[in-house]
Structure formats: structure tokens, C-alpha cells
Amino acid sequence: MEFEGDGCHTEYKLKSVTYRDLTGDGKEEALIHIEDYTACGSSGVSDNYYIYTMRNNRPHLLWRFGTGGFADAGLMDFRLRGRDLIFQLFGKYKIVGPKFVSLGEDSISKWDPKHYSRIRISWDGKRFRQRTLKILPFPYKDIHEYWDAVGYTRK
């Protein structure tokens, strides 16, 4: 889906829909990943995750989370391990509800992150919440070396 307006171009792309019992109730929830690419002079990509369950034959949102663009809690990696959602975000961040929260300036240039955050999210019986947080050193010289290593193509 694409939109144009006020000098901006936005594209939403459905990246994946995964069905898995994420709450431990014996019923599958839907984990939806949507990429948001926006270009307004400069461009950025954010990733949005939604978890839905069925209640009274209707979808019910249990949790949502959106990363920032690359230089502001951008998505480095995402994995689903059992019932755990594992996010790796560029820089030092934690997740509180649907938002990322900075844990302080990471480096002089956010284009050259010095760290990344590995965050595990899981169901606590009432809601999805952050369970663990690890701040790790960024293993590349800069973002361009990382992009080359993972085969990332810039739009």
C-alpha cells in the first residue's frame, strides 16, 4: 500500500503473519509484522508488530510495538523463539508497552552505533512485557559495514 502527500512518499509492506500460541492459553495468536518506509526529503524505515487474539469471534489487539527509524531504535534483528519475541535494536533502548525508551546517548553519531539492545518480550499472564534486556557492543566498524555483512539493500 502506498501513499503520496505533502512531499512525502510512504509505503506499507506486510512482511509476515505468524500464528502461534504466544500466551499459553492453547489458542494461536496472530503476530503481524508491517514495514513502514517513508521518504520526506530523507527516508526511514520503521517496523511495526501487532499481536491479535480472537475474542467473541472478533480480533482483539493484545500488544503493539513500533521501532524507530535506523538512527533511533531501528530494528537490527527480530526472532520468535517459542513464546518469546526477541528484538535487537540499534543503540541503547528498552521497550515499555508499545514504545522504545532511550537509555542514553549511544555515540556521537547515531549512524555509527557503539551498542545494540537485545530485548526479550513475553506474556506475563495479563500482558506482553519486557523480560530481559542486554546491551551489547556493536560488532561492526559502522552501519555500512553491517549492511554489507547482512546483505542489506538500501532503497
PDB file of C-alpha atoms in Angstrom:
ATOM      1  CA  MET A   1       0.000   0.000   0.000  1.00  0.00           C
ATOM      2  CA  GLU A   2       1.437   3.395  -0.997  1.00  0.00           C
ATOM      3  CA  PHE A   3       0.516   6.990  -0.156  1.00  0.00           C
ATOM      4  CA  GLU A   4       1.672  10.345  -1.520  1.00  0.00           C
ATOM      5  CA  GLY A   5       1.147  13.721   0.091  1.00  0.00           C
ATOM      6  CA  ASP A   6       2.848  16.911   1.284  1.00  0.00           C
ATOM      7  CA  GLY A   7       6.141  15.990  -0.405  1.00  0.00           C
ATOM      8  CA  CYS A   8       6.223  12.561   1.246  1.00  0.00           C
ATOM      9  CA  HIS A   9       6.004   9.058  -0.117  1.00  0.00           C
ATOM     10  CA  THR A  10       5.010   6.261   2.264  1.00  0.00           C
ATOM     11  CA  GLU A  11       4.888   2.521   1.597  1.00  0.00           C
ATOM     12  CA  TYR A  12       3.468  -0.083   3.979  1.00  0.00           C
ATOM     13  CA  LYS A  13       4.520  -3.647   3.324  1.00  0.00           C
ATOM     14  CA  LEU A  14       3.143  -6.733   5.047  1.00  0.00           C
ATOM     15  CA  LYS A  15       6.316  -8.629   5.943  1.00  0.00           C
ATOM     16  CA  SER A  16       4.808 -11.620   7.743  1.00  0.00           C
ATOM     17  CA  VAL A  17       1.900 -13.124   9.645  1.00  0.00           C
ATOM     18  CA  THR A  18       2.784 -15.892  12.091  1.00  0.00           C
ATOM     19  CA  TYR A  19       0.262 -17.940  14.047  1.00  0.00           C
ATOM     20  CA  ARG A  20       1.471 -19.287  17.375  1.00  0.00           C
ATOM     21  CA  ASP A  21       0.231 -19.684  20.929  1.00  0.00           C
ATOM     22  CA  LEU A  22       2.088 -16.754  22.489  1.00  0.00           C
ATOM     23  CA  THR A  23       0.004 -16.531  25.687  1.00  0.00           C
ATOM     24  CA  GLY A  24      -0.005 -20.184  26.741  1.00  0.00           C
ATOM     25  CA  ASP A  25      -3.820 -20.486  26.577  1.00  0.00           C
ATOM     26  CA  GLY A  26      -3.759 -23.246  23.950  1.00  0.00           C
ATOM     27  CA  LYS A  27      -5.050 -20.911  21.200  1.00  0.00           C
ATOM     28  CA  GLU A  28      -2.973 -19.358  18.450  1.00  0.00           C
ATOM     29  CA  GLU A  29      -2.461 -15.620  18.327  1.00  0.00           C
ATOM     30  CA  ALA A  30      -1.544 -13.770  15.122  1.00  0.00           C
ATOM     31  CA  LEU A  31       1.804 -11.931  15.114  1.00  0.00           C
ATOM     32  CA  ILE A  32       1.794  -9.399  12.282  1.00  0.00           C
ATOM     33  CA  HIS A  33       4.884  -7.535  11.038  1.00  0.00           C
ATOM     34  CA  ILE A  34       4.391  -4.447   8.837  1.00  0.00           C
ATOM     35  CA  GLU A  35       7.254  -2.379   7.442  1.00  0.00           C
ATOM     36  CA  ASP A  36       6.759   1.384   7.070  1.00  0.00           C
ATOM     37  CA  TYR A  37       9.050   3.099   4.559  1.00  0.00           C
ATOM     38  CA  THR A  38       8.674   6.891   4.475  1.00  0.00           C
ATOM     39  CA  ALA A  39      10.579   9.358   2.296  1.00  0.00           C
ATOM     40  CA  CYS A  40      10.185  13.087   3.031  1.00  0.00           C
ATOM     41  CA  GLY A  41      13.462  14.606   1.899  1.00  0.00           C
ATOM     42  CA  SER A  42      15.323  11.891   3.756  1.00  0.00           C
ATOM     43  CA  SER A  43      13.962   8.401   4.223  1.00  0.00           C
ATOM     44  CA  GLY A  44      13.488   5.939   7.040  1.00  0.00           C
ATOM     45  CA  VAL A  45      12.125   2.507   7.737  1.00  0.00           C
ATOM     46  CA  SER A  46      10.292   1.520  10.888  1.00  0.00           C
ATOM     47  CA  ASP A  47       8.911  -1.895  11.752  1.00  0.00           C
ATOM     48  CA  ASN A  48       5.547  -2.413  13.414  1.00  0.00           C
ATOM     49  CA  TYR A  49       4.465  -5.556  15.246  1.00  0.00           C
ATOM     50  CA  TYR A  50       0.921  -6.411  16.311  1.00  0.00           C
ATOM     51  CA  ILE A  51      -0.364  -9.393  18.299  1.00  0.00           C
ATOM     52  CA  TYR A  52      -4.032 -10.274  17.966  1.00  0.00           C
ATOM     53  CA  THR A  53      -6.171 -12.936  19.593  1.00  0.00           C
ATOM     54  CA  MET A  54      -9.805 -13.826  18.905  1.00  0.00           C
ATOM     55  CA  ARG A  55     -12.468 -12.802  21.434  1.00  0.00           C
ATOM     56  CA  ASN A  56     -16.158 -13.288  20.705  1.00  0.00           C
ATOM     57  CA  ASN A  57     -15.274 -14.142  17.096  1.00  0.00           C
ATOM     58  CA  ARG A  58     -13.512 -10.785  16.615  1.00  0.00           C
ATOM     59  CA  PRO A  59      -9.821  -9.877  16.511  1.00  0.00           C
ATOM     60  CA  HIS A  60      -8.640  -8.292  19.763  1.00  0.00           C
ATOM     61  CA  LEU A  61      -5.320  -6.416  19.935  1.00  0.00           C
ATOM     62  CA  LEU A  62      -3.121  -7.709  22.776  1.00  0.00           C
ATOM     63  CA  TRP A  63       0.045  -5.749  22.053  1.00  0.00           C
ATOM     64  CA  ARG A  64       1.689  -3.491  19.504  1.00  0.00           C
ATOM     65  CA  PHE A  65       5.196  -2.177  19.133  1.00  0.00           C
ATOM     66  CA  GLY A  66       6.923   0.035  16.592  1.00  0.00           C
ATOM     67  CA  THR A  67      10.642   0.507  16.162  1.00  0.00           C
ATOM     68  CA  GLY A  68      12.112   3.818  15.180  1.00  0.00           C
ATOM     69  CA  GLY A  69      13.993   4.505  12.008  1.00  0.00           C
ATOM     70  CA  PHE A  70      17.556   3.252  11.813  1.00  0.00           C
ATOM     71  CA  ALA A  71      19.156   6.037  13.841  1.00  0.00           C
ATOM     72  CA  ASP A  72      16.507   5.922  16.580  1.00  0.00           C
ATOM     73  CA  ALA A  73      15.965   2.347  17.878  1.00  0.00           C
ATOM     74  CA  GLY A  74      15.908   0.867  14.390  1.00  0.00           C
ATOM     75  CA  LEU A  75      15.404  -2.857  14.014  1.00  0.00           C
ATOM     76  CA  MET A  76      18.657  -4.779  13.721  1.00  0.00           C
ATOM     77  CA  ASP A  77      17.019  -8.219  14.034  1.00  0.00           C
ATOM     78  CA  PHE A  78      13.851  -9.974  15.193  1.00  0.00           C
ATOM     79  CA  ARG A  79      13.391 -13.620  16.166  1.00  0.00           C
ATOM     80  CA  LEU A  80      10.474 -15.588  17.535  1.00  0.00           C
ATOM     81  CA  ARG A  81      11.715 -18.286  19.958  1.00  0.00           C
ATOM     82  CA  GLY A  82       8.938 -20.387  21.398  1.00  0.00           C
ATOM     83  CA  ARG A  83       6.643 -17.820  23.006  1.00  0.00           C
ATOM     84  CA  ASP A  84       9.369 -15.160  23.279  1.00  0.00           C
ATOM     85  CA  LEU A  85       9.783 -12.213  20.937  1.00  0.00           C
ATOM     86  CA  ILE A  86      13.461 -11.247  20.669  1.00  0.00           C
ATOM     87  CA  PHE A  87      14.165  -7.754  19.321  1.00  0.00           C
ATOM     88  CA  GLN A  88      17.610  -6.362  18.586  1.00  0.00           C
ATOM     89  CA  LEU A  89      17.571  -2.566  18.259  1.00  0.00           C
ATOM     90  CA  PHE A  90      20.435  -0.304  17.208  1.00  0.00           C
ATOM     91  CA  GLY A  91      21.603   1.697  20.248  1.00  0.00           C
ATOM     92  CA  LYS A  92      20.713   1.521  23.948  1.00  0.00           C
ATOM     93  CA  TYR A  93      16.951   1.090  24.388  1.00  0.00           C
ATOM     94  CA  LYS A  94      14.328  -0.708  26.400  1.00  0.00           C
ATOM     95  CA  ILE A  95      10.711  -1.448  25.487  1.00  0.00           C
ATOM     96  CA  VAL A  96       7.863  -0.167  27.645  1.00  0.00           C
ATOM     97  CA  GLY A  97       4.431  -1.162  26.339  1.00  0.00           C
ATOM     98  CA  PRO A  98       4.251  -0.131  22.675  1.00  0.00           C
ATOM     99  CA  LYS A  99       7.242   2.253  22.794  1.00  0.00           C
ATOM    100  CA  PHE A 100      11.013   2.192  22.884  1.00  0.00           C
ATOM    101  CA  VAL A 101      12.759   4.295  25.525  1.00  0.00           C
ATOM    102  CA  SER A 102      16.324   5.583  25.180  1.00  0.00           C
ATOM    103  CA  LEU A 103      18.849   4.602  27.836  1.00  0.00           C
ATOM    104  CA  GLY A 104      21.156   7.492  26.969  1.00  0.00           C
ATOM    105  CA  GLU A 105      23.195   8.718  24.061  1.00  0.00           C
ATOM    106  CA  ASP A 106      24.917   5.823  22.324  1.00  0.00           C
ATOM    107  CA  SER A 107      27.592   7.626  20.372  1.00  0.00           C
ATOM    108  CA  ILE A 108      28.466  10.939  18.775  1.00  0.00           C
ATOM    109  CA  SER A 109      26.927   9.773  15.510  1.00  0.00           C
ATOM    110  CA  LYS A 110      23.866   7.555  15.617  1.00  0.00           C
ATOM    111  CA  TRP A 111      24.900   6.369  12.147  1.00  0.00           C
ATOM    112  CA  ASP A 112      27.770   4.566  13.851  1.00  0.00           C
ATOM    113  CA  PRO A 113      26.171   2.801  16.803  1.00  0.00           C
ATOM    114  CA  LYS A 114      28.516   1.579  19.505  1.00  0.00           C
ATOM    115  CA  HIS A 115      25.912  -0.749  21.054  1.00  0.00           C
ATOM    116  CA  TYR A 116      22.748  -2.642  20.341  1.00  0.00           C
ATOM    117  CA  SER A 117      19.978  -3.801  22.665  1.00  0.00           C
ATOM    118  CA  ARG A 118      18.708  -7.381  22.799  1.00  0.00           C
ATOM    119  CA  ILE A 119      15.232  -7.367  24.362  1.00  0.00           C
ATOM    120  CA  ARG A 120      13.055 -10.371  25.191  1.00  0.00           C
ATOM    121  CA  ILE A 121       9.288  -9.799  25.343  1.00  0.00           C
ATOM    122  CA  SER A 122       6.785 -12.382  26.603  1.00  0.00           C
ATOM    123  CA  TRP A 123       3.314 -12.776  28.068  1.00  0.00           C
ATOM    124  CA  ASP A 124       3.145 -12.428  31.867  1.00  0.00           C
ATOM    125  CA  GLY A 125      -0.416 -13.751  32.235  1.00  0.00           C
ATOM    126  CA  LYS A 126      -2.015 -10.343  31.702  1.00  0.00           C
ATOM    127  CA  ARG A 127       0.051  -8.547  29.044  1.00  0.00           C
ATOM    128  CA  PHE A 128       3.209  -8.655  26.963  1.00  0.00           C
ATOM    129  CA  ARG A 129       6.168  -7.021  28.660  1.00  0.00           C
ATOM    130  CA  GLN A 130       9.931  -6.810  28.581  1.00  0.00           C
ATOM    131  CA  ARG A 131      11.502  -9.740  30.454  1.00  0.00           C
ATOM    132  CA  THR A 132      15.205  -9.252  29.788  1.00  0.00           C
ATOM    133  CA  LEU A 133      17.462  -6.555  28.385  1.00  0.00           C
ATOM    134  CA  LYS A 134      21.095  -6.879  27.333  1.00  0.00           C
ATOM    135  CA  ILE A 135      23.180  -4.012  25.984  1.00  0.00           C
ATOM    136  CA  LEU A 136      25.889  -5.454  23.737  1.00  0.00           C
ATOM    137  CA  PRO A 137      28.782  -3.895  21.816  1.00  0.00           C
ATOM    138  CA  PHE A 138      28.026  -3.309  18.137  1.00  0.00           C
ATOM    139  CA  PRO A 139      30.336  -5.782  16.359  1.00  0.00           C
ATOM    140  CA  TYR A 140      30.932  -3.704  13.227  1.00  0.00           C
ATOM    141  CA  LYS A 141      33.038  -0.623  12.461  1.00  0.00           C
ATOM    142  CA  ASP A 142      29.980   1.310  11.260  1.00  0.00           C
ATOM    143  CA  ILE A 143      26.493   0.833   9.824  1.00  0.00           C
ATOM    144  CA  HIS A 144      27.776   0.476   6.261  1.00  0.00           C
ATOM    145  CA  GLU A 145      29.984  -2.478   7.241  1.00  0.00           C
ATOM    146  CA  TYR A 146      26.960  -4.039   8.981  1.00  0.00           C
ATOM    147  CA  TRP A 147      24.731  -3.502   5.912  1.00  0.00           C
ATOM    148  CA  ASP A 148      27.351  -5.138   3.694  1.00  0.00           C
ATOM    149  CA  ALA A 149      27.686  -8.099   6.078  1.00  0.00           C
ATOM    150  CA  VAL A 150      23.938  -8.798   6.192  1.00  0.00           C
ATOM    151  CA  GLY A 151      23.303  -8.026   2.519  1.00  0.00           C
ATOM    152  CA  TYR A 152      21.005  -5.079   3.238  1.00  0.00           C
ATOM    153  CA  THR A 153      19.931  -3.147   0.144  1.00  0.00           C
ATOM    154  CA  ARG A 154      19.143   0.496   0.623  1.00  0.00           C
ATOM    155  CA  LYS A 155      16.060   1.770  -1.222  1.00  0.00           C
TER     156      LYS A 155
END
